[in-house]
Amino acid sequence: MNFEFSREDKLFLESVKSFVEREIAPRWVEIDEGKYPIEEVVGKLSKAGLLGIPLNSKYGGQDGTFLQSALAAEALAYGDPSLATAVYMLLETAWPYVVQRHGRDEAREEILPEVTAGRAFVGIASTEPQGGSDVAALVTKAVREGGTWRLYGEKSMVTGVATALNLPYGGGFVTIVRTGALEERHRGLSAVLAMVKRRGARAGGFTYSNWDEIGRHGLPTSRLTFEGLAVEEGLLLGEVNGGFKIAMEGFNLARTVIGAASLGASKWLLDRGLEWVRQRRVFDKPVASYQGVSFRAAELFARLQAAQLAVYRAAWVADKFYSGDVAFTIHDVATAGAIAKYLAVSLAVETALEVMKWFGGVSYFRETNIARSLLGLLSYYVGAEGAENIMKLIIARGVVGRDFV
Ligand SMILES: Cc1cc2nc3c(=O)[nH]c(=O)nc-3n(C[C@H](O)[C@H](O)[C@H](O)COP(=O)(O)OP(=O)(O)OC[C@H]3O[C@@H](n4cnc5c(N)ncnc54)[C@H](O)[C@@H]3O)c2cc1C
């Protein structure tokens, strides 16, 4: 057991932190208000080597690890606690990695270098209006016409559609589609890379409209309706009807790095809260001197350390599995990722609410900025990349056994 990061990881973290302090932290409120467009931020993330950290260097990646991805997300969310920047980075960790692992050469060679250069976005389109948790029940169809698939159906919450359309090359989504019968459940699903814009040209066969989000405004989420969007055979990921497992791989990785982003936001919230309660005097004493406050700070800090260990372990398990260590299975990656998201996201939301109470009435106003972080975190609390109960379901499968849960 070694609780120290390697020298390489320490140097990596230092360089990310100094990038974040210089380029992100001073402008995070502008990012949240959409005044500093994410498409511009993305160029900086690319130059800093933060897009596609675990991707192969032949695609412009860093040949890095999931632990490094987690450290980067944590540092980015400390600088932009609305989460938009960290979420962009973590989506570009998980879903392009899935394309690298399961995509055809033509897709990998053309699209991944555009992602790492900050010219394209690759996200996930799974959730449908009838529900997101039960992925095996989704109905969006892919119909084969010669060498092309045509997509029909609605994906109800897709992050990054507008962003992909605004980037110079464009982008697309690992899209989970039904290619078999509904009764086949997860065995009748395939994964394709549905491009809404490619080589600078917008595709036909789809419409979209942005949701009016309560938070994390820097990175919009949309409804995306497929009306015959064409997907070439070369954009199929893995085998026909093998899409469910591919989707789960991406979710496992994204959840781990979301856990890391939540740690960064928690740390930012706790630091701001502690600064405040140390200087704010009520009943002639600093607010921090009341045990009702200092003990809550102690609880939140202790749980932050515990969540940090869970997140770093989840990233380490992913690194072990993906580097071919046979002592680890994909189920280990899934359980560890679900634990990371479950612990870190709920802690961050609880920390935000507690810190708002420490600030008192002023926290209710946007100018204090605490609520901006809460509203960003809530996206993951209510469901993005899997609802809390679904994290418990995955953990229970690992702990109680898949035959029972
Ligand atoms: C900001 C934001 C961005 C998003 N971006 C994307 C995206 O880019 N791509 C994408 O595909 N999706 C995206 N989503 C959607 C997200 O993945 C879904 O919200 C999530 O999967 C849950 O699905 P649902 O909202 O339809 O809830 P439902 O599946 O309808 O679930 C509702 C509630 O029922 C509970 N529940 C469901 N099943 C069980 C069970 N078996 N046991 C106990 N409780 C259960 C859930 O925990 C949840 O609380 C995004 C969501 C948000 C908020």
GROMACS .gro file of C-alpha atoms and ligand atoms in nm:
model
  458
    1MET     CA    1   0.000   0.000   0.000
    2ASN     CA    2   0.145   0.335  -0.105
    3PHE     CA    3  -0.042   0.661  -0.042
    4GLU     CA    4   0.196   0.871  -0.249
    5PHE     CA    5   0.151   0.965  -0.614
    6SER     CA    6   0.437   0.876  -0.847
    7ARG     CA    7   0.683   1.152  -0.937
    8GLU     CA    8   0.531   1.166  -1.285
    9ASP     CA    9   0.178   1.207  -1.143
   10LYS     CA   10   0.294   1.479  -0.902
   11LEU     CA   11   0.455   1.675  -1.188
   12PHE     CA   12   0.143   1.626  -1.400
   13LEU     CA   13  -0.082   1.752  -1.119
   14GLU     CA   14   0.136   2.057  -1.057
   15SER     CA   15   0.126   2.152  -1.424
   16VAL     CA   16  -0.255   2.109  -1.439
   17LYS     CA   17  -0.301   2.317  -1.125
   18SER     CA   18  -0.090   2.602  -1.257
   19PHE     CA   19  -0.281   2.591  -1.589
   20VAL     CA   20  -0.612   2.600  -1.400
   21GLU     CA   21  -0.506   2.890  -1.177
   22ARG     CA   22  -0.390   3.087  -1.481
   23GLU     CA   23  -0.654   3.009  -1.743
   24ILE     CA   24  -0.969   2.873  -1.580
   25ALA     CA   25  -1.019   2.996  -1.222
   26PRO     CA   26  -1.018   3.370  -1.307
   27ARG     CA   27  -1.292   3.320  -1.567
   28TRP     CA   28  -1.513   3.043  -1.435
   29VAL     CA   29  -1.812   3.269  -1.369
   30GLU     CA   30  -1.790   3.393  -1.729
   31ILE     CA   31  -1.787   3.027  -1.840
   32ASP     CA   32  -2.099   2.963  -1.632
   33GLU     CA   33  -2.269   3.267  -1.778
   34GLY     CA   34  -2.181   3.165  -2.134
   35LYS     CA   35  -1.972   3.483  -2.178
   36TYR     CA   36  -1.653   3.283  -2.221
   37PRO     CA   37  -1.766   3.017  -2.470
   38ILE     CA   38  -1.664   2.660  -2.394
   39GLU     CA   39  -1.540   2.626  -2.754
   40GLU     CA   40  -1.265   2.879  -2.667
   41VAL     CA   41  -1.185   2.707  -2.339
   42VAL     CA   42  -1.150   2.379  -2.528
   43GLY     CA   43  -0.860   2.517  -2.732
   44LYS     CA   44  -0.676   2.588  -2.406
   45LEU     CA   45  -0.756   2.243  -2.267
   46SER     CA   46  -0.611   2.091  -2.582
   47LYS     CA   47  -0.289   2.296  -2.562
   48ALA     CA   48  -0.253   2.190  -2.198
   49GLY     CA   49  -0.281   1.824  -2.305
   50LEU     CA   50  -0.605   1.767  -2.115
   51LEU     CA   51  -0.820   1.632  -2.398
   52GLY     CA   52  -0.800   1.256  -2.433
   53ILE     CA   53  -0.546   1.197  -2.156
   54PRO     CA   54  -0.569   0.813  -2.178
   55LEU     CA   55  -0.575   0.813  -2.560
   56ASN     CA   56  -0.287   0.684  -2.765
   57SER     CA   57  -0.034   0.949  -2.869
   58LYS     CA   58  -0.082   0.847  -3.233
   59TYR     CA   59  -0.426   1.015  -3.199
   60GLY     CA   60  -0.284   1.315  -3.014
   61GLY     CA   61  -0.354   1.166  -2.671
   62GLN     CA   62  -0.116   1.164  -2.380
   63ASP     CA   63  -0.074   0.785  -2.336
   64GLY     CA   64  -0.182   0.877  -1.984
   65THR     CA   65  -0.380   0.700  -1.714
   66PHE     CA   66  -0.728   0.723  -1.569
   67LEU     CA   67  -0.568   0.830  -1.243
   68GLN     CA   68  -0.419   1.130  -1.427
   69SER     CA   69  -0.760   1.197  -1.582
   70ALA     CA   70  -0.914   1.195  -1.234
   71LEU     CA   71  -0.646   1.432  -1.098
   72ALA     CA   72  -0.703   1.667  -1.391
   73ALA     CA   73  -1.083   1.666  -1.343
   74GLU     CA   74  -1.043   1.736  -0.972
   75ALA     CA   75  -0.812   2.031  -1.039
   76LEU     CA   76  -1.036   2.167  -1.317
   77ALA     CA   77  -1.345   2.152  -1.095
   78TYR     CA   78  -1.157   2.335  -0.821
   79GLY     CA   79  -1.094   2.614  -1.073
   80ASP     CA   80  -1.441   2.596  -1.232
   81PRO     CA   81  -1.677   2.462  -0.964
   82SER     CA   82  -1.977   2.505  -1.196
   83LEU     CA   83  -1.825   2.183  -1.339
   84ALA     CA   84  -1.864   2.272  -1.709
   85THR     CA   85  -1.489   2.261  -1.784
   86ALA     CA   86  -1.427   1.940  -1.591
   87VAL     CA   87  -1.732   1.778  -1.751
   88TYR     CA   88  -1.609   1.864  -2.101
   89MET     CA   89  -1.271   1.715  -2.014
   90LEU     CA   90  -1.413   1.401  -1.852
   91LEU     CA   91  -1.655   1.331  -2.137
   92GLU     CA   92  -1.353   1.357  -2.370
   93THR     CA   93  -1.174   1.108  -2.147
   94ALA     CA   94  -1.444   0.841  -2.143
   95TRP     CA   95  -1.623   0.842  -2.479
   96PRO     CA   96  -1.328   0.894  -2.719
   97TYR     CA   97  -1.156   0.616  -2.523
   98VAL     CA   98  -1.452   0.392  -2.604
   99VAL     CA   99  -1.410   0.489  -2.972
  100GLN     CA  100  -1.039   0.406  -2.953
  101ARG     CA  101  -1.119   0.066  -2.802
  102HIS     CA  102  -1.414  -0.037  -3.016
  103GLY     CA  103  -1.409   0.185  -3.326
  104ARG     CA  104  -1.291   0.091  -3.676
  105ASP     CA  105  -0.950   0.228  -3.781
  106GLU     CA  106  -1.104   0.483  -4.019
  107ALA     CA  107  -1.313   0.636  -3.737
  108ARG     CA  108  -1.026   0.638  -3.489
  109GLU     CA  109  -0.775   0.786  -3.731
  110GLU     CA  110  -1.005   1.056  -3.860
  111ILE     CA  111  -1.199   1.165  -3.552
  112LEU     CA  112  -0.980   1.112  -3.244
  113PRO     CA  113  -0.701   1.353  -3.352
  114GLU     CA  114  -0.971   1.618  -3.403
  115VAL     CA  115  -1.097   1.558  -3.047
  116THR     CA  116  -0.753   1.589  -2.889
  117ALA     CA  117  -0.685   1.902  -3.098
  118GLY     CA  118  -1.001   2.059  -2.951
  119ARG     CA  119  -1.171   2.074  -3.292
  120ALA     CA  120  -1.431   1.801  -3.230
  121PHE     CA  121  -1.648   1.670  -2.948
  122VAL     CA  122  -1.750   1.310  -2.883
  123GLY     CA  123  -2.027   1.252  -2.627
  124ILE     CA  124  -2.292   0.996  -2.540
  125ALA     CA  125  -2.653   0.967  -2.659
  126SER     CA  126  -2.833   0.702  -2.459
  127THR     CA  127  -3.122   0.848  -2.253
  128GLU     CA  128  -3.466   0.857  -2.415
  129PRO     CA  129  -3.794   1.025  -2.313
  130GLN     CA  130  -3.933   0.703  -2.160
  131GLY     CA  131  -3.632   0.673  -1.925
  132GLY     CA  132  -3.256   0.664  -1.894
  133SER     CA  133  -3.187   0.415  -1.615
  134ASP     CA  134  -3.316   0.111  -1.802
  135VAL     CA  135  -3.080   0.134  -2.100
  136ALA     CA  136  -3.189  -0.211  -2.219
  137ALA     CA  137  -3.540  -0.074  -2.286
  138LEU     CA  138  -3.442   0.200  -2.527
  139VAL     CA  139  -3.613   0.215  -2.865
  140THR     CA  140  -3.423   0.451  -3.100
  141LYS     CA  141  -3.383   0.241  -3.414
  142ALA     CA  142  -3.099   0.190  -3.657
  143VAL     CA  143  -3.217   0.055  -3.990
  144ARG     CA  144  -2.967  -0.079  -4.243
  145GLU     CA  145  -2.984   0.060  -4.597
  146GLY     CA  146  -2.703  -0.088  -4.804
  147GLY     CA  147  -2.376   0.003  -4.635
  148THR     CA  148  -2.538   0.272  -4.420
  149TRP     CA  149  -2.741   0.277  -4.099
  150ARG     CA  150  -3.027   0.525  -4.072
  151LEU     CA  151  -3.126   0.642  -3.722
  152TYR     CA  152  -3.482   0.717  -3.610
  153GLY     CA  153  -3.593   0.816  -3.261
  154GLU     CA  154  -3.541   1.066  -2.982
  155LYS     CA  155  -3.262   1.099  -2.731
  156SER     CA  156  -3.393   1.326  -2.459
  157MET     CA  157  -3.079   1.452  -2.283
  158VAL     CA  158  -2.757   1.481  -2.481
  159THR     CA  159  -2.476   1.703  -2.360
  160GLY     CA  160  -2.265   1.876  -2.623
  161VAL     CA  161  -2.486   1.886  -2.936
  162ALA     CA  162  -2.458   2.264  -2.970
  163THR     CA  163  -2.091   2.246  -2.875
  164ALA     CA  164  -2.015   1.986  -3.144
  165LEU     CA  165  -2.193   2.201  -3.402
  166ASN     CA  166  -1.988   2.505  -3.298
  167LEU     CA  167  -1.650   2.333  -3.317
  168PRO     CA  168  -1.467   2.356  -3.653
  169TYR     CA  169  -1.456   1.984  -3.734
  170GLY     CA  170  -1.778   1.901  -3.547
  171GLY     CA  171  -1.848   1.586  -3.355
  172GLY     CA  172  -2.087   1.315  -3.267
  173PHE     CA  173  -2.217   1.078  -3.006
  174VAL     CA  174  -2.166   0.722  -2.904
  175THR     CA  175  -2.531   0.646  -2.972
  176ILE     CA  176  -2.702   0.340  -2.835
  177VAL     CA  177  -2.955   0.213  -3.087
  178ARG     CA  178  -3.190  -0.080  -3.124
  179THR     CA  179  -3.083  -0.318  -3.397
  180GLY     CA  180  -3.264  -0.624  -3.259
  181ALA     CA  181  -3.611  -0.686  -3.115
  182LEU     CA  182  -3.728  -0.497  -2.806
  183GLU     CA  183  -3.776  -0.830  -2.625
  184GLU     CA  184  -3.405  -0.901  -2.670
  185ARG     CA  185  -3.343  -0.612  -2.427
  186HIS     CA  186  -2.968  -0.537  -2.401
  187ARG     CA  187  -2.880  -0.811  -2.653
  188GLY     CA  188  -3.057  -0.616  -2.927
  189LEU     CA  189  -2.860  -0.292  -2.887
  190SER     CA  190  -2.570  -0.161  -3.092
  191ALA     CA  191  -2.337   0.135  -3.047
  192VAL     CA  192  -2.268   0.369  -3.338
  193LEU     CA  193  -2.086   0.698  -3.362
  194ALA     CA  194  -2.359   0.930  -3.492
  195MET     CA  195  -2.189   1.242  -3.631
  196VAL     CA  196  -2.396   1.563  -3.626
  197LYS     CA  197  -2.113   1.752  -3.798
  198ARG     CA  198  -1.814   1.600  -3.974
  199ARG     CA  199  -1.522   1.760  -4.157
  200GLY     CA  200  -1.687   2.095  -4.098
  201ALA     CA  201  -2.019   2.003  -4.264
  202ARG     CA  202  -2.340   1.969  -4.067
  203ALA     CA  203  -2.520   1.638  -4.122
  204GLY     CA  204  -2.885   1.610  -4.226
  205GLY     CA  205  -3.144   1.384  -4.068
  206PHE     CA  206  -3.161   1.529  -3.718
  207THR     CA  207  -3.304   1.819  -3.520
  208TYR     CA  208  -3.217   1.938  -3.173
  209SER     CA  209  -3.325   2.191  -2.913
  210ASN     CA  210  -3.140   2.300  -2.601
  211TRP     CA  211  -3.284   2.252  -2.253
  212ASP     CA  212  -3.309   2.558  -2.029
  213GLU     CA  213  -3.076   2.428  -1.757
  214ILE     CA  214  -3.073   2.544  -1.396
  215GLY     CA  215  -2.692   2.523  -1.380
  216ARG     CA  216  -2.368   2.428  -1.559
  217HIS     CA  217  -2.465   2.668  -1.835
  218GLY     CA  218  -2.122   2.653  -2.000
  219LEU     CA  219  -2.195   2.313  -2.155
  220PRO     CA  220  -2.552   2.284  -2.285
  221THR     CA  221  -2.763   1.968  -2.295
  222SER     CA  222  -3.020   1.912  -2.570
  223ARG     CA  223  -3.300   1.694  -2.696
  224LEU     CA  224  -3.176   1.523  -3.012
  225THR     CA  225  -3.421   1.373  -3.261
  226PHE     CA  226  -3.296   1.142  -3.533
  227GLU     CA  227  -3.497   1.163  -3.854
  228GLY     CA  228  -3.290   0.931  -4.070
  229LEU     CA  229  -2.938   1.053  -3.982
  230ALA     CA  230  -2.694   0.843  -4.185
  231VAL     CA  231  -2.419   0.647  -4.007
  232GLU     CA  232  -2.165   0.474  -4.228
  233GLU     CA  233  -2.069   0.115  -4.150
  234GLY     CA  234  -1.723   0.241  -4.049
  235LEU     CA  235  -1.879   0.427  -3.757
  236LEU     CA  236  -2.018   0.114  -3.595
  237LEU     CA  237  -1.851   0.046  -3.260
  238GLY     CA  238  -1.782  -0.319  -3.186
  239GLU     CA  239  -2.024  -0.577  -3.326
  240VAL     CA  240  -2.390  -0.543  -3.422
  241ASN     CA  241  -2.599  -0.608  -3.107
  242GLY     CA  242  -2.289  -0.570  -2.890
  243GLY     CA  243  -2.358  -0.207  -2.794
  244PHE     CA  244  -2.481  -0.244  -2.437
  245LYS     CA  245  -2.144  -0.351  -2.298
  246ILE     CA  246  -1.972  -0.071  -2.488
  247ALA     CA  247  -2.207   0.185  -2.333
  248MET     CA  248  -2.143   0.044  -1.985
  249GLU     CA  249  -1.765   0.070  -2.036
  250GLY     CA  250  -1.799   0.439  -2.112
  251PHE     CA  251  -2.032   0.500  -1.818
  252ASN     CA  252  -1.792   0.323  -1.578
  253LEU     CA  253  -1.505   0.549  -1.683
  254ALA     CA  254  -1.711   0.868  -1.690
  255ARG     CA  255  -1.847   0.798  -1.340
  256THR     CA  256  -1.500   0.760  -1.197
  257VAL     CA  257  -1.389   1.094  -1.339
  258ILE     CA  258  -1.719   1.258  -1.235
  259GLY     CA  259  -1.637   1.146  -0.883
  260ALA     CA  260  -1.306   1.327  -0.921
  261ALA     CA  261  -1.471   1.646  -1.049
  262SER     CA  262  -1.709   1.637  -0.752
  263LEU     CA  263  -1.409   1.618  -0.518
  264GLY     CA  264  -1.266   1.934  -0.673
  265ALA     CA  265  -1.595   2.119  -0.629
  266SER     CA  266  -1.628   1.992  -0.268
  267LYS     CA  267  -1.279   2.115  -0.188
  268TRP     CA  268  -1.351   2.455  -0.343
  269LEU     CA  269  -1.677   2.484  -0.146
  270LEU     CA  270  -1.513   2.381   0.179
  271ASP     CA  271  -1.223   2.625   0.130
  272ARG     CA  272  -1.458   2.914   0.053
  273GLY     CA  273  -1.680   2.821   0.348
  274LEU     CA  274  -1.387   2.800   0.590
  275GLU     CA  275  -1.249   3.135   0.473
  276TRP     CA  276  -1.590   3.285   0.544
  277VAL     CA  277  -1.657   3.133   0.887
  278ARG     CA  278  -1.308   3.224   1.010
  279GLN     CA  279  -1.362   3.595   0.940
  280ARG     CA  280  -1.736   3.635   0.994
  281ARG     CA  281  -1.821   3.727   1.355
  282VAL     CA  282  -2.163   3.659   1.507
  283PHE     CA  283  -2.242   3.704   1.879
  284ASP     CA  284  -1.896   3.858   1.903
  285LYS     CA  285  -1.711   3.541   1.799
  286PRO     CA  286  -1.601   3.397   1.464
  287VAL     CA  287  -1.867   3.163   1.324
  288ALA     CA  288  -1.589   2.901   1.295
  289SER     CA  289  -1.554   2.890   1.674
  290TYR     CA  290  -1.900   2.735   1.719
  291GLN     CA  291  -1.889   2.356   1.735
  292GLY     CA  292  -2.209   2.336   1.531
  293VAL     CA  293  -1.995   2.468   1.245
  294SER     CA  294  -1.646   2.331   1.319
  295PHE     CA  295  -1.773   1.975   1.374
  296ARG     CA  296  -1.965   1.987   1.046
  297ALA     CA  297  -1.643   2.107   0.880
  298ALA     CA  298  -1.459   1.813   1.039
  299GLU     CA  299  -1.723   1.565   0.917
  300LEU     CA  300  -1.721   1.700   0.564
  301PHE     CA  301  -1.340   1.705   0.551
  302ALA     CA  302  -1.315   1.347   0.682
  303ARG     CA  303  -1.568   1.228   0.425
  304LEU     CA  304  -1.388   1.421   0.152
  305GLN     CA  305  -1.068   1.229   0.229
  306ALA     CA  306  -1.258   0.899   0.226
  307ALA     CA  307  -1.427   0.986  -0.106
  308GLN     CA  308  -1.089   1.088  -0.250
  309LEU     CA  309  -0.948   0.744  -0.173
  310ALA     CA  310  -1.252   0.579  -0.334
  311VAL     CA  311  -1.216   0.790  -0.649
  312TYR     CA  312  -0.840   0.736  -0.684
  313ARG     CA  313  -0.890   0.364  -0.627
  314ALA     CA  314  -1.160   0.350  -0.896
  315ALA     CA  315  -0.922   0.519  -1.141
  316TRP     CA  316  -0.643   0.279  -1.039
  317VAL     CA  317  -0.873  -0.022  -1.090
  318ALA     CA  318  -0.959   0.109  -1.440
  319ASP     CA  319  -0.588   0.152  -1.514
  320LYS     CA  320  -0.518  -0.202  -1.397
  321PHE     CA  321  -0.801  -0.351  -1.604
  322TYR     CA  322  -0.721  -0.156  -1.922
  323SER     CA  323  -0.350  -0.231  -1.897
  324GLY     CA  324  -0.438  -0.600  -1.907
  325ASP     CA  325  -0.394  -0.699  -1.541
  326VAL     CA  326  -0.597  -1.021  -1.524
  327ALA     CA  327  -0.655  -0.983  -1.150
  328PHE     CA  328  -0.920  -0.721  -1.237
  329THR     CA  329  -1.248  -0.768  -1.425
  330ILE     CA  330  -1.480  -0.521  -1.593
  331HIS     CA  331  -1.717  -0.579  -1.299
  332ASP     CA  332  -1.446  -0.447  -1.064
  333VAL     CA  333  -1.422  -0.134  -1.281
  334ALA     CA  334  -1.803  -0.094  -1.274
  335THR     CA  335  -1.833  -0.138  -0.896
  336ALA     CA  336  -1.542   0.094  -0.818
  337GLY     CA  337  -1.674   0.361  -1.058
  338ALA     CA  338  -2.024   0.344  -0.908
  339ILE     CA  339  -1.880   0.376  -0.555
  340ALA     CA  340  -1.674   0.678  -0.667
  341LYS     CA  341  -1.976   0.856  -0.814
  342TYR     CA  342  -2.210   0.761  -0.531
  343LEU     CA  343  -1.982   0.885  -0.252
  344ALA     CA  344  -1.831   1.192  -0.415
  345VAL     CA  345  -2.141   1.343  -0.578
  346SER     CA  346  -2.368   1.320  -0.273
  347LEU     CA  347  -2.089   1.456  -0.052
  348ALA     CA  348  -2.037   1.754  -0.284
  349VAL     CA  349  -2.407   1.840  -0.281
  350GLU     CA  350  -2.418   1.810   0.098
  351THR     CA  351  -2.107   2.028   0.125
  352ALA     CA  352  -2.262   2.295  -0.098
  353LEU     CA  353  -2.579   2.307   0.113
  354GLU     CA  354  -2.380   2.323   0.438
  355VAL     CA  355  -2.150   2.597   0.309
  356MET     CA  356  -2.451   2.797   0.194
  357LYS     CA  357  -2.579   2.784   0.552
  358TRP     CA  358  -2.240   2.902   0.681
  359PHE     CA  359  -2.258   3.200   0.446
  360GLY     CA  360  -2.611   3.273   0.559
  361GLY     CA  361  -2.843   3.491   0.351
  362VAL     CA  362  -2.580   3.619   0.108
  363SER     CA  363  -2.532   3.269  -0.035
  364TYR     CA  364  -2.877   3.298  -0.191
  365PHE     CA  365  -2.756   3.559  -0.436
  366ARG     CA  366  -2.569   3.472  -0.754
  367GLU     CA  367  -2.292   3.718  -0.670
  368THR     CA  368  -2.168   3.490  -0.390
  369ASN     CA  369  -2.124   3.212  -0.651
  370ILE     CA  370  -2.171   2.924  -0.407
  371ALA     CA  371  -2.507   2.828  -0.556
  372ARG     CA  372  -2.353   2.813  -0.906
  373SER     CA  373  -2.150   2.517  -0.789
  374LEU     CA  374  -2.449   2.351  -0.622
  375LEU     CA  375  -2.652   2.385  -0.943
  376GLY     CA  376  -2.376   2.227  -1.150
  377LEU     CA  377  -2.335   1.942  -0.903
  378LEU     CA  378  -2.707   1.875  -0.902
  379SER     CA  379  -2.683   1.754  -1.264
  380TYR     CA  380  -2.494   1.450  -1.135
  381TYR     CA  381  -2.700   1.422  -0.819
  382VAL     CA  382  -3.025   1.386  -1.013
  383GLY     CA  383  -2.903   1.152  -1.279
  384ALA     CA  384  -2.638   1.250  -1.534
  385GLU     CA  385  -2.428   0.937  -1.614
  386GLY     CA  386  -2.660   0.731  -1.392
  387ALA     CA  387  -2.892   0.804  -1.100
  388GLU     CA  388  -2.785   0.744  -0.739
  389ASN     CA  389  -3.009   0.439  -0.701
  390ILE     CA  390  -2.853   0.291  -1.014
  391MET     CA  391  -2.509   0.337  -0.854
  392LYS     CA  392  -2.644   0.142  -0.553
  393LEU     CA  393  -2.781  -0.125  -0.788
  394ILE     CA  394  -2.437  -0.170  -0.947
  395ILE     CA  395  -2.262  -0.178  -0.609
  396ALA     CA  396  -2.521  -0.427  -0.476
  397ARG     CA  397  -2.459  -0.653  -0.776
  398GLY     CA  398  -2.090  -0.654  -0.687
  399VAL     CA  399  -2.147  -0.702  -0.314
  400VAL     CA  400  -2.462  -0.913  -0.285
  401GLY     CA  401  -2.418  -1.097  -0.614
  402ARG     CA  402  -2.555  -1.066  -0.966
  403ASP     CA  403  -2.786  -1.366  -0.909
  404PHE     CA  404  -2.976  -1.175  -0.641
  405VAL     CA  405  -2.989  -0.813  -0.758
  406LIG     C1  406  -2.738   1.783  -1.706
  406LIG     C2  407  -2.763   1.647  -1.759
  406LIG     C3  408  -2.690   1.603  -1.867
  406LIG     C4  409  -2.713   1.477  -1.921
  406LIG     N1  410  -2.641   1.439  -2.032
  406LIG     C5  411  -2.668   1.319  -2.089
  406LIG     C6  412  -2.597   1.278  -2.206
  406LIG     O1  413  -2.506   1.348  -2.254
  406LIG     N2  414  -2.630   1.161  -2.263
  406LIG     C7  415  -2.727   1.080  -2.212
  406LIG     O2  416  -2.753   0.975  -2.269
  406LIG     N3  417  -2.795   1.115  -2.101
  406LIG     C8  418  -2.768   1.233  -2.037
  406LIG     N4  419  -2.836   1.270  -1.924
  406LIG     C9  420  -2.943   1.184  -1.875
  406LIG    C10  421  -2.904   1.093  -1.759
  406LIG     O3  422  -2.815   0.993  -1.801
  406LIG    C11  423  -3.034   1.037  -1.701
  406LIG     O4  424  -3.098   1.144  -1.633
  406LIG    C12  425  -3.013   0.919  -1.609
  406LIG     O5  426  -2.963   0.807  -1.676
  406LIG    C13  427  -3.144   0.880  -1.538
  406LIG     O6  428  -3.246   0.861  -1.631
  406LIG     P1  429  -3.384   0.940  -1.616
  406LIG     O7  430  -3.355   1.082  -1.586
  406LIG     O8  431  -3.467   0.910  -1.735
  406LIG     O9  432  -3.450   0.879  -1.486
  406LIG     P2  433  -3.537   0.743  -1.475
  406LIG    O10  434  -3.465   0.633  -1.541
  406LIG    O11  435  -3.675   0.773  -1.517
  406LIG    O12  436  -3.532   0.721  -1.319
  406LIG    C14  437  -3.606   0.806  -1.231
  406LIG    C15  438  -3.574   0.771  -1.087
  406LIG    O13  439  -3.605   0.633  -1.063
  406LIG    C16  440  -3.499   0.569  -0.997
  406LIG     N5  441  -3.486   0.430  -1.038
  406LIG    C17  442  -3.486   0.384  -1.166
  406LIG     N6  443  -3.469   0.251  -1.167
  406LIG    C18  444  -3.457   0.213  -1.038
  406LIG    C19  445  -3.437   0.088  -0.971
  406LIG     N7  446  -3.424  -0.026  -1.041
  406LIG     N8  447  -3.427   0.088  -0.837
  406LIG    C20  448  -3.441   0.201  -0.764
  406LIG     N9  449  -3.460   0.322  -0.821
  406LIG    C21  450  -3.468   0.328  -0.956
  406LIG    C22  451  -3.374   0.645  -1.039
  406LIG    O14  452  -3.272   0.635  -0.941
  406LIG    C23  453  -3.426   0.788  -1.052
  406LIG    O15  454  -3.416   0.848  -0.926
  406LIG    C24  455  -2.811   1.392  -1.866
  406LIG    C25  456  -2.883   1.435  -1.753
  406LIG    C26  457  -2.859   1.560  -1.699
  406LIG    C27  458  -2.936   1.603  -1.579
   0.00000   0.00000   0.00000
